[in-house]
Amino acid sequence: VGNYKRTVKRIDDGHRLCNDLMNCIHERARIEKVYAQQLTEWAKRWKQLVEKGPQYGTVERAWCAFMSEAEKVSELHLEVKGSLMNEDFEKIKNWQKEAFHKQMMGGFKETKEAEDGFRKAQKPWAKKLKEVEASKKAYHAACKEEKLAISRETNSKADPALNPEQLKKLQDKVERSKQDVLKTKEKYEKSLKELDNATPQYMENMEQVFEQCQQFEEKRLRFFREVLLEVQKHLDLSNVASYRNIYRDLEQNIKTADAVEDLRWFRANQGPGMSMNWPQFEEWSADLNRTLSRREKKKASDGVTLTGINQTGDQVSQPNKHSSSLSVQSNTVQSVQSSYNPFEDEEDTGSTVSEKEDNKIKNVSSYEKNQSYPTDWSDEESNNPFSSTDANGDTNPFDEDTSPAMEVRVRALYDYEGQEQDELSFKAGDELTKMENEDEQGWCKGRLDNGQIGLYPANYVEPIQ
């Protein structure tokens, strides 16, 4: 009696499982969106680096094809996110609203109907069961009393102090006990027989209500299977023709890279094959030429004079081409380039972990495509613009910051779920490496064992002793 509540509870569980499935799909959609954004940011950043870098020709186009691939794949993952939220999520939400109807007093209409159906089917049988239990209890009590009366009568026969009248009372008590046993036994057997007769009808009624609950649950199970299949179709990009085309085009773009063609282009545009402007006799012109004073010459020989810098920081304007010759040291040129940031004109609303790490490699190349070189030359070794180690390319632009940093192993005290893209997520007990000490806002920079680098609250960890 009452065990039907397990079946009724399954209805409430079905409503909660709909919420769980919606949350599951929502989290996956959020992951798809973040991945798409990261692909777009990566493609934008590296496209600028490659276009401004020294790579040229067909290999440059093949390299840029990876950025185009990332942008197209980003669009596909945004479509996946849209399908998950606009189709699958909404479908579950609408089905849940149609299948489960909330009551004014709380709970669901379907739950109350099932519980009332079970209780109504079980009530007559439960009443007879209660009578059986009562008659059984009375019968067992009569048997106990009979046994006690017989024991007293037996003991009294051996007691000479009892008079015949008292002995007669004990004997009468035994007789009444025997009659009570017969009476209660008969009643017990009768109630048990009535219960047995009512059991088939009881089972039929309970089976009927149970089947109704089974049908309701079957609808939910079939619906879940249908939704999961649709989610699988939305996630499976391998069956999307445009996804396959992306990588076919990428392969074709890479295969079109031709070293011979690039070398021929470089020879024609940057090498011996380029058009030459050989020196020719030129008449003097007061407008085009101006004699520098001795004072101006002295200033000019001190170093590079920058005539103007545009606000976007895209390029450093060169000295007036009609000025006198300037001796430009290679380290001076390097210092000018190192202050240039190719991403200063980006309007970023927030900084991510990848952007923070990429600050170290923004100046990937030792020079840019349109970089100007000093036109003067000298036999003196000190004036050789190619003598510095930077120009020879001995330094590795991808090396991490060489400044020493104290890295400390720490252990997480609590679970933390990163709220921003530049934050780490970890569970209590996880170990990570602290790379930078706590800042004014209470954040530390660390690295997980899988290599991910980001920020985390300083008070969420403790040093490992």
CSV table of C-alpha atoms in Angstrom, one decimal:
chain,number,residue,atom,x,y,z
A,1,VAL,CA,0.0,0.0,0.0
A,2,GLY,CA,1.4,3.4,-1.0
A,3,ASN,CA,4.2,2.0,-3.2
A,4,TYR,CA,2.5,3.6,-6.2
A,5,LYS,CA,4.2,6.8,-5.2
A,6,ARG,CA,7.4,5.7,-7.0
A,7,THR,CA,5.4,5.7,-10.2
A,8,VAL,CA,3.8,9.0,-9.5
A,9,LYS,CA,7.2,10.6,-8.7
A,10,ARG,CA,8.4,9.6,-12.2
A,11,ILE,CA,6.1,12.3,-13.6
A,12,ASP,CA,7.8,15.0,-11.5
A,13,ASP,CA,11.1,13.6,-12.5
A,14,GLY,CA,10.1,13.9,-16.2
A,15,HIS,CA,9.5,17.6,-15.8
A,16,ARG,CA,12.9,18.1,-14.1
A,17,LEU,CA,14.7,16.0,-16.8
A,18,CYS,CA,13.3,18.4,-19.4
A,19,ASN,CA,15.0,21.3,-17.5
A,20,ASP,CA,18.2,19.3,-17.3
A,21,LEU,CA,18.2,18.6,-21.0
A,22,MET,CA,17.6,22.2,-21.8
A,23,ASN,CA,20.4,23.3,-19.5
A,24,CYS,CA,22.7,20.7,-21.2
A,25,ILE,CA,21.9,22.0,-24.7
A,26,HIS,CA,22.2,25.7,-23.5
A,27,GLU,CA,25.7,25.0,-22.1
A,28,ARG,CA,26.8,23.3,-25.4
A,29,ALA,CA,25.4,26.3,-27.4
A,30,ARG,CA,27.4,28.6,-25.2
A,31,ILE,CA,30.6,26.6,-25.9
A,32,GLU,CA,29.9,26.7,-29.6
A,33,LYS,CA,29.5,30.5,-29.4
A,34,VAL,CA,32.7,31.0,-27.5
A,35,TYR,CA,34.7,28.8,-29.8
A,36,ALA,CA,33.3,30.7,-32.8
A,37,GLN,CA,34.4,34.0,-31.3
A,38,GLN,CA,37.8,32.7,-30.5
A,39,LEU,CA,38.3,31.5,-34.0
A,40,THR,CA,37.3,34.9,-35.4
A,41,GLU,CA,39.6,36.7,-33.1
A,42,TRP,CA,42.5,34.3,-33.9
A,43,ALA,CA,41.9,34.8,-37.7
A,44,LYS,CA,41.7,38.5,-37.4
A,45,ARG,CA,44.9,38.8,-35.4
A,46,TRP,CA,47.0,36.5,-37.5
A,47,LYS,CA,45.7,37.8,-40.8
A,48,GLN,CA,47.0,41.2,-39.9
A,49,LEU,CA,50.3,39.8,-38.8
A,50,VAL,CA,50.8,37.8,-42.0
A,51,GLU,CA,49.7,40.7,-44.2
A,52,LYS,CA,52.1,43.1,-42.5
A,53,GLY,CA,54.9,40.5,-42.1
A,54,PRO,CA,57.6,39.7,-44.6
A,55,GLN,CA,56.0,36.7,-46.2
A,56,TYR,CA,55.0,37.2,-49.8
A,57,GLY,CA,53.5,35.6,-52.9
A,58,THR,CA,51.7,32.3,-53.1
A,59,VAL,CA,52.9,31.0,-49.7
A,60,GLU,CA,51.4,34.1,-48.1
A,61,ARG,CA,48.0,33.3,-49.8
A,62,ALA,CA,48.3,29.7,-48.6
A,63,TRP,CA,49.0,30.9,-45.1
A,64,CYS,CA,46.1,33.3,-45.1
A,65,ALA,CA,43.8,30.5,-46.3
A,66,PHE,CA,44.0,29.1,-42.7
A,67,MET,CA,42.5,32.4,-41.5
A,68,SER,CA,39.7,32.2,-44.1
A,69,GLU,CA,39.1,28.6,-43.0
A,70,ALA,CA,38.7,29.8,-39.4
A,71,GLU,CA,36.3,32.5,-40.3
A,72,LYS,CA,34.1,30.1,-42.3
A,73,VAL,CA,34.2,27.4,-39.6
A,74,SER,CA,33.3,30.1,-37.0
A,75,GLU,CA,30.2,30.9,-39.0
A,76,LEU,CA,29.2,27.2,-39.1
A,77,HIS,CA,29.6,26.9,-35.3
A,78,LEU,CA,27.5,30.0,-34.8
A,79,GLU,CA,24.9,28.3,-37.0
A,80,VAL,CA,25.1,25.2,-34.7
A,81,LYS,CA,24.6,27.5,-31.7
A,82,GLY,CA,21.6,29.0,-33.3
A,83,SER,CA,20.1,25.6,-34.2
A,84,LEU,CA,20.6,24.3,-30.6
A,85,MET,CA,18.9,27.3,-29.0
A,86,ASN,CA,16.3,28.3,-31.6
A,87,GLU,CA,15.2,24.8,-32.5
A,88,ASP,CA,16.1,22.1,-30.0
A,89,PHE,CA,15.9,24.2,-26.8
A,90,GLU,CA,12.6,25.8,-27.8
A,91,LYS,CA,11.2,22.4,-28.9
A,92,ILE,CA,11.8,20.9,-25.4
A,93,LYS,CA,10.5,24.0,-23.7
A,94,ASN,CA,7.2,24.0,-25.7
A,95,TRP,CA,6.8,20.2,-25.2
A,96,GLN,CA,7.3,20.5,-21.5
A,97,LYS,CA,4.7,23.3,-21.3
A,98,GLU,CA,2.2,21.2,-23.2
A,99,ALA,CA,2.9,17.9,-21.3
A,100,PHE,CA,3.0,19.3,-17.7
A,101,HIS,CA,0.3,21.6,-16.4
A,102,LYS,CA,1.0,23.4,-13.2
A,103,GLN,CA,-1.8,23.8,-10.5
A,104,MET,CA,-2.7,26.8,-8.5
A,105,MET,CA,-1.7,25.1,-5.3
A,106,GLY,CA,1.5,23.7,-6.6
A,107,GLY,CA,2.5,20.5,-8.3
A,108,PHE,CA,1.3,19.2,-11.7
A,109,LYS,CA,-2.1,18.2,-12.8
A,110,GLU,CA,-0.8,15.0,-14.3
A,111,THR,CA,0.8,14.0,-10.9
A,112,LYS,CA,-2.4,14.6,-9.0
A,113,GLU,CA,-4.5,12.6,-11.6
A,114,ALA,CA,-2.1,9.7,-11.3
A,115,GLU,CA,-2.0,9.8,-7.5
A,116,ASP,CA,-5.8,10.1,-7.3
A,117,GLY,CA,-6.2,7.2,-9.7
A,118,PHE,CA,-3.9,4.9,-7.7
A,119,ARG,CA,-5.5,5.9,-4.4
A,120,LYS,CA,-9.0,5.2,-5.7
A,121,ALA,CA,-8.0,1.9,-7.2
A,122,GLN,CA,-6.3,0.9,-3.9
A,123,LYS,CA,-8.8,2.2,-1.4
A,124,PRO,CA,-11.2,-0.8,-1.3
A,125,TRP,CA,-8.5,-3.4,-1.1
A,126,ALA,CA,-6.5,-1.3,1.4
A,127,LYS,CA,-9.6,-1.2,3.6
A,128,LYS,CA,-10.0,-5.0,3.5
A,129,LEU,CA,-6.3,-5.4,4.2
A,130,LYS,CA,-6.8,-3.3,7.3
A,131,GLU,CA,-9.6,-5.5,8.4
A,132,VAL,CA,-7.4,-8.6,7.9
A,133,GLU,CA,-4.6,-7.0,10.0
A,134,ALA,CA,-7.1,-6.2,12.8
A,135,SER,CA,-8.7,-9.7,12.8
A,136,LYS,CA,-5.2,-11.3,12.7
A,137,LYS,CA,-4.2,-9.2,15.7
A,138,ALA,CA,-7.3,-10.2,17.6
A,139,TYR,CA,-6.8,-13.9,16.8
A,140,HIS,CA,-3.2,-13.9,18.0
A,141,ALA,CA,-4.2,-12.1,21.2
A,142,ALA,CA,-7.0,-14.7,21.9
A,143,CYS,CA,-4.4,-17.5,21.3
A,144,LYS,CA,-2.1,-15.9,23.8
A,145,GLU,CA,-4.8,-15.5,26.4
A,146,GLU,CA,-5.9,-19.1,25.9
A,147,LYS,CA,-2.4,-20.3,26.5
A,148,LEU,CA,-2.1,-18.2,29.6
A,149,ALA,CA,-5.4,-19.5,31.0
A,150,ILE,CA,-4.4,-23.1,30.5
A,151,SER,CA,-1.1,-22.5,32.2
A,152,ARG,CA,-2.9,-20.9,35.2
A,153,GLU,CA,-5.3,-23.8,35.5
A,154,THR,CA,-2.5,-26.4,35.4
A,155,ASN,CA,-0.6,-24.6,38.1
A,156,SER,CA,-3.7,-24.3,40.3
A,157,LYS,CA,-4.3,-28.0,40.4
A,158,ALA,CA,-0.9,-28.4,42.1
A,159,ASP,CA,-1.8,-25.7,44.7
A,160,PRO,CA,-3.8,-27.2,47.7
A,161,ALA,CA,-4.5,-23.7,49.0
A,162,LEU,CA,-7.1,-23.0,46.3
A,163,ASN,CA,-10.7,-23.8,47.1
A,164,PRO,CA,-12.9,-25.5,44.5
A,165,GLU,CA,-14.7,-22.2,43.7
A,166,GLN,CA,-11.5,-20.5,42.5
A,167,LEU,CA,-10.5,-23.6,40.6
A,168,LYS,CA,-13.9,-23.5,38.8
A,169,LYS,CA,-13.3,-19.9,37.8
A,170,LEU,CA,-10.0,-20.8,36.2
A,171,GLN,CA,-11.6,-23.6,34.3
A,172,ASP,CA,-14.3,-21.3,33.1
A,173,LYS,CA,-11.7,-18.8,31.9
A,174,VAL,CA,-10.0,-21.6,29.9
A,175,GLU,CA,-13.3,-22.4,28.2
A,176,ARG,CA,-14.1,-18.8,27.3
A,177,SER,CA,-10.5,-18.4,25.9
A,178,LYS,CA,-11.0,-21.4,23.7
A,179,GLN,CA,-14.3,-20.0,22.4
A,180,ASP,CA,-12.6,-16.6,21.7
A,181,VAL,CA,-9.9,-18.3,19.8
A,182,LEU,CA,-12.4,-20.1,17.6
A,183,LYS,CA,-14.4,-16.9,17.1
A,184,THR,CA,-11.5,-14.7,16.2
A,185,LYS,CA,-10.0,-17.4,14.0
A,186,GLU,CA,-13.2,-17.6,12.1
A,187,LYS,CA,-13.4,-13.9,11.6
A,188,TYR,CA,-9.7,-13.8,10.6
A,189,GLU,CA,-10.3,-16.5,7.9
A,190,LYS,CA,-13.4,-14.7,6.7
A,191,SER,CA,-11.6,-11.3,6.2
A,192,LEU,CA,-8.7,-13.0,4.6
A,193,LYS,CA,-11.0,-14.8,2.1
A,194,GLU,CA,-12.7,-11.5,1.3
A,195,LEU,CA,-9.3,-9.9,0.7
A,196,ASP,CA,-8.4,-12.7,-1.7
A,197,ASN,CA,-11.6,-12.3,-3.5
A,198,ALA,CA,-11.0,-8.6,-4.0
A,199,THR,CA,-7.4,-9.0,-5.1
A,200,PRO,CA,-8.0,-9.7,-8.8
A,201,GLN,CA,-10.2,-6.6,-9.2
A,202,TYR,CA,-7.7,-4.6,-7.2
A,203,MET,CA,-4.8,-5.7,-9.5
A,204,GLU,CA,-6.9,-4.9,-12.6
A,205,ASN,CA,-7.7,-1.4,-11.4
A,206,MET,CA,-4.1,-0.7,-10.4
A,207,GLU,CA,-2.8,-2.1,-13.7
A,208,GLN,CA,-5.1,0.3,-15.6
A,209,VAL,CA,-3.8,3.4,-13.8
A,210,PHE,CA,-0.2,2.1,-14.1
A,211,GLU,CA,-0.5,1.7,-17.8
A,212,GLN,CA,-1.7,5.3,-18.1
A,213,CYS,CA,1.4,6.4,-16.3
A,214,GLN,CA,3.5,4.2,-18.6
A,215,GLN,CA,2.0,5.8,-21.7
A,216,PHE,CA,2.7,9.2,-20.4
A,217,GLU,CA,6.3,8.3,-19.7
A,218,GLU,CA,6.6,6.6,-23.1
A,219,LYS,CA,5.7,9.9,-24.8
A,220,ARG,CA,8.5,11.6,-22.8
A,221,LEU,CA,11.1,8.9,-23.6
A,222,ARG,CA,10.3,8.9,-27.3
A,223,PHE,CA,10.4,12.7,-27.4
A,224,PHE,CA,13.8,12.8,-25.7
A,225,ARG,CA,15.1,10.3,-28.3
A,226,GLU,CA,13.7,12.4,-31.1
A,227,VAL,CA,15.3,15.6,-29.7
A,228,LEU,CA,18.7,13.9,-29.1
A,229,LEU,CA,18.8,12.7,-32.7
A,230,GLU,CA,18.1,16.3,-33.9
A,231,VAL,CA,20.9,17.6,-31.6
A,232,GLN,CA,23.2,15.0,-33.1
A,233,LYS,CA,22.4,16.2,-36.6
A,234,HIS,CA,23.0,19.8,-35.7
A,235,LEU,CA,26.4,19.0,-34.1
A,236,ASP,CA,27.6,16.7,-36.8
A,237,LEU,CA,29.4,19.0,-39.2
A,238,SER,CA,31.0,16.1,-41.1
A,239,ASN,CA,27.7,15.7,-43.0
A,240,VAL,CA,27.5,19.4,-43.9
A,241,ALA,CA,28.6,19.9,-47.5
A,242,SER,CA,29.9,23.4,-46.8
A,243,TYR,CA,32.1,22.1,-44.0
A,244,ARG,CA,33.8,19.6,-46.4
A,245,ASN,CA,34.1,22.4,-49.0
A,246,ILE,CA,36.0,24.5,-46.5
A,247,TYR,CA,38.8,22.0,-46.2
A,248,ARG,CA,38.8,21.1,-49.9
A,249,ASP,CA,39.4,24.8,-50.7
A,250,LEU,CA,42.0,25.0,-48.0
A,251,GLU,CA,43.9,22.1,-49.5
A,252,GLN,CA,43.7,23.6,-52.9
A,253,ASN,CA,45.0,27.0,-51.7
A,254,ILE,CA,47.9,25.3,-50.0
A,255,LYS,CA,48.8,23.2,-53.0
A,256,THR,CA,48.8,26.4,-55.2
A,257,ALA,CA,51.8,27.6,-53.2
A,258,ASP,CA,54.8,27.6,-55.7
A,259,ALA,CA,58.3,28.3,-54.4
A,260,VAL,CA,59.6,28.9,-58.0
A,261,GLU,CA,56.9,31.4,-58.7
A,262,ASP,CA,57.5,33.3,-55.4
A,263,LEU,CA,61.2,33.4,-56.1
A,264,ARG,CA,60.6,34.7,-59.6
A,265,TRP,CA,58.3,37.4,-58.3
A,266,PHE,CA,60.8,38.5,-55.6
A,267,ARG,CA,63.6,38.7,-58.3
A,268,ALA,CA,61.4,40.8,-60.5
A,269,ASN,CA,60.1,43.1,-57.8
A,270,GLN,CA,62.8,43.2,-55.1
A,271,GLY,CA,65.9,41.8,-56.8
A,272,PRO,CA,68.0,42.3,-59.9
A,273,GLY,CA,65.0,42.2,-62.2
A,274,MET,CA,63.3,45.3,-60.6
A,275,SER,CA,63.2,48.6,-62.5
A,276,MET,CA,66.2,50.7,-61.7
A,277,ASN,CA,66.4,54.4,-61.4
A,278,TRP,CA,70.0,55.0,-62.3
A,279,PRO,CA,71.5,58.4,-61.5
A,280,GLN,CA,71.2,61.0,-64.2
A,281,PHE,CA,72.3,64.6,-64.6
A,282,GLU,CA,69.8,66.9,-63.0
A,283,GLU,CA,69.7,70.7,-63.3
A,284,TRP,CA,69.7,72.7,-60.2
A,285,SER,CA,66.4,74.0,-59.0
A,286,ALA,CA,65.8,76.4,-56.2
A,287,ASP,CA,62.4,74.9,-55.4
A,288,LEU,CA,63.6,71.3,-55.2
A,289,ASN,CA,66.9,71.7,-53.5
A,290,ARG,CA,67.8,73.6,-50.4
A,291,THR,CA,71.3,73.9,-48.9
A,292,LEU,CA,71.4,72.9,-45.2
A,293,SER,CA,73.2,75.1,-42.8
A,294,ARG,CA,76.0,73.7,-40.8
A,295,ARG,CA,73.8,73.7,-37.7
A,296,GLU,CA,71.1,71.7,-39.4
A,297,LYS,CA,73.7,69.2,-40.7
A,298,LYS,CA,75.0,68.6,-37.2
A,299,LYS,CA,71.5,67.9,-35.9
A,300,ALA,CA,70.8,65.6,-38.7
A,301,SER,CA,73.9,63.5,-38.1
A,302,ASP,CA,72.8,62.8,-34.5
A,303,GLY,CA,70.2,60.2,-35.5
A,304,VAL,CA,66.9,59.6,-37.1
A,305,THR,CA,64.5,62.6,-37.4
A,306,LEU,CA,60.9,61.6,-37.5
A,307,THR,CA,58.9,64.2,-39.5
A,308,GLY,CA,55.5,63.0,-38.4
A,309,ILE,CA,53.6,60.1,-36.8
A,310,ASN,CA,49.9,59.5,-37.7
A,311,GLN,CA,47.4,58.9,-34.9
A,312,THR,CA,46.6,55.4,-35.8
A,313,GLY,CA,50.2,54.2,-35.4
A,314,ASP,CA,50.1,52.3,-38.6
A,315,GLN,CA,53.5,53.6,-39.8
A,316,VAL,CA,56.3,55.9,-39.0
A,317,SER,CA,56.7,58.6,-41.6
A,318,GLN,CA,60.2,58.8,-43.1
A,319,PRO,CA,62.5,61.8,-43.1
A,320,ASN,CA,62.2,64.3,-45.9
A,321,LYS,CA,63.7,62.5,-48.9
A,322,HIS,CA,65.4,65.8,-49.9
A,323,SER,CA,67.2,66.1,-46.6
A,324,SER,CA,70.9,65.4,-46.5
A,325,SER,CA,72.3,62.0,-45.9
A,326,LEU,CA,71.7,60.5,-42.4
A,327,SER,CA,73.7,57.7,-40.8
A,328,VAL,CA,71.0,55.4,-39.4
A,329,GLN,CA,72.1,52.9,-36.8
A,330,SER,CA,70.4,49.5,-36.9
A,331,ASN,CA,69.5,49.6,-33.2
A,332,THR,CA,67.8,52.9,-33.7
A,333,VAL,CA,65.6,51.4,-36.4
A,334,GLN,CA,64.9,48.5,-34.1
A,335,SER,CA,63.8,50.7,-31.3
A,336,VAL,CA,61.4,52.5,-33.5
A,337,GLN,CA,59.9,49.3,-34.7
A,338,SER,CA,59.6,47.8,-31.3
A,339,SER,CA,57.4,50.6,-30.1
A,340,TYR,CA,55.0,49.9,-33.0
A,341,ASN,CA,51.9,48.0,-32.1
A,342,PRO,CA,50.0,46.6,-35.1
A,343,PHE,CA,46.8,46.2,-33.0
A,344,GLU,CA,46.5,49.6,-31.4
A,345,ASP,CA,43.6,50.6,-33.7
A,346,GLU,CA,41.5,47.6,-32.6
A,347,GLU,CA,38.4,48.5,-30.6
A,348,ASP,CA,38.4,45.6,-28.2
A,349,THR,CA,35.7,45.7,-25.5
A,350,GLY,CA,37.5,43.2,-23.4
A,351,SER,CA,40.8,41.3,-23.3
A,352,THR,CA,41.0,37.6,-23.4
A,353,VAL,CA,43.7,35.2,-22.2
A,354,SER,CA,44.8,34.6,-25.7
A,355,GLU,CA,45.2,38.3,-26.4
A,356,LYS,CA,47.2,38.8,-23.2
A,357,GLU,CA,49.5,36.0,-24.1
A,358,ASP,CA,49.8,37.2,-27.7
A,359,ASN,CA,51.0,40.6,-26.6
A,360,LYS,CA,54.4,38.9,-26.3
A,361,ILE,CA,54.4,37.9,-30.0
A,362,LYS,CA,52.7,40.8,-31.7
A,363,ASN,CA,55.9,41.9,-33.4
A,364,VAL,CA,56.5,38.5,-34.9
A,365,SER,CA,58.7,39.6,-37.7
A,366,SER,CA,61.9,41.4,-37.6
A,367,TYR,CA,60.6,43.8,-40.2
A,368,GLU,CA,57.4,44.6,-42.1
A,369,LYS,CA,56.7,44.3,-45.8
A,370,ASN,CA,56.7,48.0,-46.5
A,371,GLN,CA,59.7,48.7,-44.1
A,372,SER,CA,62.1,51.3,-45.5
A,373,TYR,CA,65.8,50.7,-45.3
A,374,PRO,CA,68.6,53.3,-45.0
A,375,THR,CA,69.8,54.3,-48.4
A,376,ASP,CA,73.3,55.4,-47.3
A,377,TRP,CA,76.1,53.0,-46.9
A,378,SER,CA,79.6,53.1,-45.4
A,379,ASP,CA,82.7,51.0,-45.4
A,380,GLU,CA,83.0,51.5,-41.7
A,381,GLU,CA,81.9,48.4,-39.8
A,382,SER,CA,80.2,50.5,-37.1
A,383,ASN,CA,77.8,52.0,-39.6
A,384,ASN,CA,76.8,48.6,-41.1
A,385,PRO,CA,73.0,48.4,-40.7
A,386,PHE,CA,73.2,44.6,-40.9
A,387,SER,CA,75.7,44.0,-38.2
A,388,SER,CA,73.3,43.8,-35.2
A,389,THR,CA,72.1,40.5,-33.9
A,390,ASP,CA,68.5,41.7,-34.4
A,391,ALA,CA,68.9,42.2,-38.1
A,392,ASN,CA,70.6,38.8,-38.4
A,393,GLY,CA,67.5,37.2,-36.9
A,394,ASP,CA,69.4,35.6,-34.0
A,395,THR,CA,66.7,36.4,-31.6
A,396,ASN,CA,63.6,34.2,-31.5
A,397,PRO,CA,60.5,36.4,-31.6
A,398,PHE,CA,58.4,33.6,-30.1
A,399,ASP,CA,60.5,33.3,-27.0
A,400,GLU,CA,58.7,33.9,-23.7
A,401,ASP,CA,59.6,36.8,-21.6
A,402,THR,CA,63.1,36.1,-20.3
A,403,SER,CA,62.6,38.1,-17.1
A,404,PRO,CA,62.8,35.7,-14.2
A,405,ALA,CA,59.5,34.9,-12.5
A,406,MET,CA,58.7,33.0,-9.4
A,407,GLU,CA,56.3,30.2,-10.2
A,408,VAL,CA,54.6,28.6,-7.2
A,409,ARG,CA,52.5,25.4,-7.1
A,410,VAL,CA,49.1,26.0,-5.5
A,411,ARG,CA,46.0,23.9,-4.7
A,412,ALA,CA,42.4,25.0,-5.2
A,413,LEU,CA,40.4,25.3,-2.0
A,414,TYR,CA,37.0,25.7,-3.8
A,415,ASP,CA,35.4,25.1,-7.2
A,416,TYR,CA,35.6,28.1,-9.5
A,417,GLU,CA,34.0,28.5,-12.9
A,418,GLY,CA,35.6,31.2,-15.1
A,419,GLN,CA,33.1,34.0,-15.9
A,420,GLU,CA,35.3,35.5,-18.6
A,421,GLN,CA,37.4,34.1,-21.4
A,422,ASP,CA,40.6,35.1,-19.7
A,423,GLU,CA,39.7,33.3,-16.4
A,424,LEU,CA,40.6,29.7,-15.5
A,425,SER,CA,38.1,27.1,-14.3
A,426,PHE,CA,39.0,24.4,-11.8
A,427,LYS,CA,37.7,22.1,-9.1
A,428,ALA,CA,38.5,22.0,-5.4
A,429,GLY,CA,41.7,20.0,-5.0
A,430,ASP,CA,43.1,20.7,-8.5
A,431,GLU,CA,46.7,21.9,-8.6
A,432,LEU,CA,48.0,24.7,-10.8
A,433,THR,CA,51.1,27.0,-11.1
A,434,LYS,CA,50.9,30.6,-9.9
A,435,MET,CA,52.8,32.7,-12.4
A,436,GLU,CA,52.2,36.2,-11.1
A,437,ASN,CA,51.4,37.5,-7.6
A,438,GLU,CA,48.1,39.0,-6.6
A,439,ASP,CA,47.1,42.4,-8.1
A,440,GLU,CA,45.2,45.2,-6.5
A,441,GLN,CA,41.8,43.6,-7.4
A,442,GLY,CA,42.7,40.3,-5.8
A,443,TRP,CA,43.5,38.3,-9.0
A,444,CYS,CA,46.4,36.1,-9.8
A,445,LYS,CA,47.7,34.8,-13.1
A,446,GLY,CA,48.3,31.0,-13.3
A,447,ARG,CA,48.7,28.0,-15.5
A,448,LEU,CA,46.7,24.7,-15.4
A,449,ASP,CA,48.5,21.4,-16.0
A,450,ASN,CA,47.0,21.3,-19.4
A,451,GLY,CA,48.8,24.5,-20.4
A,452,GLN,CA,45.9,26.9,-20.2
A,453,ILE,CA,46.9,30.3,-18.8
A,454,GLY,CA,44.5,32.7,-17.2
A,455,LEU,CA,43.3,34.6,-14.1
A,456,TYR,CA,41.8,33.3,-10.9
A,457,PRO,CA,40.8,34.7,-7.5
A,458,ALA,CA,43.8,34.7,-5.2
A,459,ASN,CA,41.7,33.6,-2.1
A,460,TYR,CA,40.5,30.5,-3.9
A,461,VAL,CA,43.9,28.7,-3.6
A,462,GLU,CA,46.6,27.9,-1.1
A,463,PRO,CA,50.3,27.2,-1.6
A,464,ILE,CA,51.3,23.6,-1.6
A,465,GLN,CA,53.7,22.9,1.2
